[in-house]
Coordinates of C-alpha atoms in Angstrom, one line a residue:
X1 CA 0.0 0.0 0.0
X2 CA 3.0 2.2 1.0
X3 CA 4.8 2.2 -2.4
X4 CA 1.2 2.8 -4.2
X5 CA 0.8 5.6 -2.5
X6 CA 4.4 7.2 -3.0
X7 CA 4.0 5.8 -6.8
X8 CA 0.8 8.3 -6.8
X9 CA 2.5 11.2 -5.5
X10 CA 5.2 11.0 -7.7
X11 CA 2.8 10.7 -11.3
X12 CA 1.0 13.9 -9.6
X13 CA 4.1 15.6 -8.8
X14 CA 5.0 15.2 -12.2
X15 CA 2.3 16.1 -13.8
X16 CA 1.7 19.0 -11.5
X17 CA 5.3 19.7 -12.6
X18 CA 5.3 20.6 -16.0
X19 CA 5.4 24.2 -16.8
X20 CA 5.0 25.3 -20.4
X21 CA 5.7 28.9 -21.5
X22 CA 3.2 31.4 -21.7
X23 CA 2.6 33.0 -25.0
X24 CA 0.3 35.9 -25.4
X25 CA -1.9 35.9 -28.7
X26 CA -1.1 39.5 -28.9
X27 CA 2.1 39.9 -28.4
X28 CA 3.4 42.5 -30.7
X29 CA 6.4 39.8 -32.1
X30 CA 3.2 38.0 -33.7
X31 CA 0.2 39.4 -33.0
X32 CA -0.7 40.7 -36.8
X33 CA 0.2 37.8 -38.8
X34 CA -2.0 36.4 -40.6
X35 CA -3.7 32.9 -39.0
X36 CA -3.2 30.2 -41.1
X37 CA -4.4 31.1 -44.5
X38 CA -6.8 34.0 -42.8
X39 CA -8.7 36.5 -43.0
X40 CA -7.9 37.2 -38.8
X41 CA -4.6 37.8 -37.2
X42 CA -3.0 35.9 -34.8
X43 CA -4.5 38.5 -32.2
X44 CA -7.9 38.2 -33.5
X45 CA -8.6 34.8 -33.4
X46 CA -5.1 32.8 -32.6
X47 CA -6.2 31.5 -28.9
X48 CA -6.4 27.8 -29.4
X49 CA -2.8 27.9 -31.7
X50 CA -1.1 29.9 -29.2
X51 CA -2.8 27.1 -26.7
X52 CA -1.0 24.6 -28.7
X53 CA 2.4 26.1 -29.0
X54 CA 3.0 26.8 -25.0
X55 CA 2.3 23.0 -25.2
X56 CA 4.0 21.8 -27.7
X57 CA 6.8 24.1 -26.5
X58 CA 6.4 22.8 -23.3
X59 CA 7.4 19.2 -24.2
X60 CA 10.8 20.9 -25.9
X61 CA 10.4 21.8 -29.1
X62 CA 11.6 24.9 -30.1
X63 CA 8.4 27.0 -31.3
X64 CA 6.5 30.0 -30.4
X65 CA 3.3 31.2 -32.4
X66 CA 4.5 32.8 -35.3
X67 CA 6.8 29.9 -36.2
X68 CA 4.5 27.0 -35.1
X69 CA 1.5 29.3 -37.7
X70 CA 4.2 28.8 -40.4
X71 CA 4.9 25.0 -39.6
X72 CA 1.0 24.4 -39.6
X73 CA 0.4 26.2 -42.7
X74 CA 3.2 24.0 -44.2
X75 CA 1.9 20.8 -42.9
X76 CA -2.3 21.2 -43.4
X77 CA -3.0 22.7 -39.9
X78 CA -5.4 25.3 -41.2
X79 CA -8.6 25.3 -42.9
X80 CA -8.9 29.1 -43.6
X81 CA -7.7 30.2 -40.1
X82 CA -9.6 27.4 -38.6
X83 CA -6.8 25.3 -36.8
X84 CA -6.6 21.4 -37.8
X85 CA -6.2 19.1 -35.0
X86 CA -4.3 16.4 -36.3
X87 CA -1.0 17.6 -37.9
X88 CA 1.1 18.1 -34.4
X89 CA 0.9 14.0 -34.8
X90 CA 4.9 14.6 -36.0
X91 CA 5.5 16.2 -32.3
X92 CA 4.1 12.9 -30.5
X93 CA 1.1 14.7 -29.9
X94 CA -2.2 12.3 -31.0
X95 CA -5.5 13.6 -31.4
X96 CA -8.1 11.9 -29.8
X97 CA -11.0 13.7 -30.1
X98 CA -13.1 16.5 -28.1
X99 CA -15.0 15.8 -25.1
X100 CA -17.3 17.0 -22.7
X101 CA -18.4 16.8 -19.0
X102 CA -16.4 18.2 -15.9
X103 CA -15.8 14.6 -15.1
X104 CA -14.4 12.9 -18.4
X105 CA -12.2 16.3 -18.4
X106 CA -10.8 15.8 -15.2
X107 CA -9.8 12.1 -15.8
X108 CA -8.2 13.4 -19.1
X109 CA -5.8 16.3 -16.9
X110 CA -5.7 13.8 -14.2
X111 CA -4.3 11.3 -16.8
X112 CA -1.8 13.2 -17.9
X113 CA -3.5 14.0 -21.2
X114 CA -2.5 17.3 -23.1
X115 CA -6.1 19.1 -23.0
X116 CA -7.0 22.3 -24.6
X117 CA -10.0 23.8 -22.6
X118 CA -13.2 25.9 -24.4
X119 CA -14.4 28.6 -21.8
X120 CA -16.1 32.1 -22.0
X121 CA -19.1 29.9 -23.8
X122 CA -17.1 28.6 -26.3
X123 CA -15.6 31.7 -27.8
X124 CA -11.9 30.8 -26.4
X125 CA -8.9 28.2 -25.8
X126 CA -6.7 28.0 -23.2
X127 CA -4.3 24.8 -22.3
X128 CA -5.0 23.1 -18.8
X129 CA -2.0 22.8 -17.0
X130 CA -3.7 20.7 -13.8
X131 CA -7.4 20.0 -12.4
X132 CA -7.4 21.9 -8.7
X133 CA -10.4 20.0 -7.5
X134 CA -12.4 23.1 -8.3
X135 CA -11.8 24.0 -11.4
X136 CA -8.0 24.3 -14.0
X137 CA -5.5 26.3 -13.4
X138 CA -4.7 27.3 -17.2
X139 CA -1.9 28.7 -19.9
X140 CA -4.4 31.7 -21.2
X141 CA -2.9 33.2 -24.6
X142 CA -5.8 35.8 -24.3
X143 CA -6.4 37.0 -20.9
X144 CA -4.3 37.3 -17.5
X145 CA -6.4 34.1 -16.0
X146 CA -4.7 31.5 -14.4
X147 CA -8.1 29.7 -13.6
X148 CA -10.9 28.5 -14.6
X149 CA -14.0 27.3 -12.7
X150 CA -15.6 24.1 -13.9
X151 CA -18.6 25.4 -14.9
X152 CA -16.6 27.8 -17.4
X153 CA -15.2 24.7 -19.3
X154 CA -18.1 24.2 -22.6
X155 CA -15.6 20.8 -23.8
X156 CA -12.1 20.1 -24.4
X157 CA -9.7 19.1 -27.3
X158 CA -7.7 15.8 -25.9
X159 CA -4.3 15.0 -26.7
X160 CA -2.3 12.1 -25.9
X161 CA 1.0 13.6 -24.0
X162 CA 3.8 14.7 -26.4
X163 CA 5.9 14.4 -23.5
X164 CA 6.1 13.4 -19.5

């Protein structure tokens, strides 16, 4: 029971442990490129990319959004400036689907799954760095929040983890 126990605390601490950079849709390096093929900019409409760098950036690779917007141009992330869920595959990131439900969330964070959150009714992505037992502490590429309630979270995007 003892070593169960420590076992647990240690895939928690890990998980609680990763720490992907913060990257601001707006931020003046990138803000007014073009998304994917357009017509909005980065700023405009770029939340749920710039969700997707921090975390692809967070498992090591070397990208922030204006060079992770070229690479999915390049590789068919972008329908328009709607972003493609499948091409990060080549990262180690696998798609596997979007969800719904505070509970099948949770189990997905709780899992160690790479989760993309849709709050502020659906109009916005944010990653989810860990479940707090009231709500996710987040990577916000819009806003300065660092949490959001459960009740915010409409569904998720769910990733299998690029990286531990």
């Amino acid at each position: 029971m003892f070593k169960l126990v420590v076992l647990l605390a240690l895939s928690a601490a890990v998980i609680n442990a990763w720490n992907p950079p913060t990257f601001k849709q707006c931020d003046s390096r990138w803000a007014h490129e073009t998304l994917g093929y357009g017509p909005d900019t980065i700023c405009q409409a770029g939340c749920l990319m710039t969700s997707v760098t921090s975390m692809v950036a967070g498992c090591g690779h070397n990208y922030n959004p204006s060079t992770m917007n070229s690479w999915l141009k390049a590789h068919g992330g972008f329908q328009g400036d709607l972003y493609v869920w499948g091409p990060i595959k080549e990262f180690g990131f696998n798609y596997q689907g979007q969800i719904t439900g505070t509970a099948a969330i949770r189990a997905a964070v709780t899992a160690g799954k790479r989760v993309i959150l849709n709050v502020n009714n659906g109009h916005h992505w944010v990653l989810a760095l860990k479940d707090t037992g009231s709500g996710f502490d987040v990577m916000d590429p819009g806003y300065n929040t660092k949490h959001y309630a459960y009740s915010d979270v409409v569904r998720a995007g769910i990733y299998s983890a690029g990286c531990s």
